Amino acid sequence: MTSHAIRHVRVTPIAFRDPPLLNAAGIHETWALRSIIEIETDSGLIGINESYGDLPMLDAMAKAAPALIGLSPWSLNEMDVRVSALVTPKQTSSEFLGTQVSLAPGTHVSKTVAKVVSAFEVAMMDLQGQLANAPVVDLLGGAARASVPFSAYLFYKHAEHIERPYAPDPWGEALTPDQLVAQARRMIGEHGFQSIKLKAGTLPPAHEADGILALAKAFPGAPLRIDPNGNWTVATSLAIVERLQGVLEYYEDPAPGLDGMAAVAKACDVPLATNMVVTDFNEFRRNAEMGCPVKIVLTDHHYWGGLRATQRLSTMCHTFGLGLSMHSNSHLGISLVAMTHLAASVPLLSYACDTHYPWQDDEVVTGGRLRFEDGALPVPTAPGLGVMIDREALARLHDNYLHCGIRNRNDLAQMQKTDPTFTGRQPRF
């Protein structure tokens, strides 16, 4: 009888080009860091995944990986127990980057166990799908939809990085409303997105409101969202939402902290969404105890603890009458496919999901870049995740990692190369 016990876990850090996108913490660094996880069985089957690639995450996965040896790919609960026992979060200066943590909850040390569990869980479920000859979505209960909608994710941006490690990206500068509309026209023209999200909290709030109003005029009827990443005070948040009355589909993380969001919600009739203040089940409980000022949870299986945990979150959102969608960070196709299987398995998916995918031009899966159809990604039907690693691409992206000089993302430091006076202190406006 063939053994399918896990015999080896490989984690390969990679780096790929990231454009100079502005956000509340600063500006994207020149290279985005990710990791490619491969879990191999005695029979030679390999399950894959993509996760974070910062040094603390790589160290945590290396510490936990030996605990998987000998496990069945079906033993997810035991994997949870073993990882939790081995990975004890310890806050260090390299793991806690001030405002960077508030911008990206997935970087917070409190999420370490959940991130490692998720990294291994997805690869193990890819193995399960291969063994069962079924796509991951079927292992999650079956598809509630044949394709998953995503939104056009717009950014204010510079034309090129100040360090110029490679040619400027083809999108060019976007600092004015007209440039923002041009960015949206191109992105929607290429991918067919039906809704639009603007990353804000970077330029004066009134200017960013002008950008949303320009988008509303250029794309009448398109659902619009704005996300200042908690970089506005409550007063600013209320002043801007008043200007945008009747324009927004939802208002994402305008003010910092759940208390700040609650103060905005008290005086605002636009539903508030978050990926910053409801990022685990304890924070979900606090939101519920406060009467649910946050009405839409933007989940992310990478730091919520995996696919199964996100399904539990969906049940909780349904119970409390909350909306559900998905947060994104710079990622490639394996991560996008995992998001798609998960989103397809969740009947409650209230809004199109976020994705940074159009901003990346590299890929690590065979066949190259994944293609959206009318702004949605078809749910794969092949066994497991339905994608395979391109070995030449993996080697090239790993070589990028070895030579890029970045080991922990720090948008604040990158911004200070352009503006030495920038502090990243929040709320800024």
PDB file of C-alpha atoms in Angstrom, residues 28 78 104 177-178 216 332 347 416:
ATOM      1  CA  HIS A  28       5.834  49.997  -1.392  1.00  0.00           C
ATOM      2  CA  GLU A  78      -3.010  17.583  14.526  1.00  0.00           C
ATOM      3  CA  ALA A 104      -0.747  45.345   7.646  1.00  0.00           C
ATOM      4  CA  PRO A 177      -7.905  62.784 -10.253  1.00  0.00           C
ATOM      5  CA  ASP A 178      -7.395  62.627 -14.024  1.00  0.00           C
ATOM      6  CA  ALA A 216     -17.932  58.295  -9.838  1.00  0.00           C
ATOM      7  CA  LEU A 332       1.143  35.852  -7.102  1.00  0.00           C
ATOM      8  CA  PRO A 347     -22.152  31.343   0.287  1.00  0.00           C
ATOM      9  CA  GLN A 416      11.873  58.385   3.944  1.00  0.00           C
TER      10      GLN A 416
END
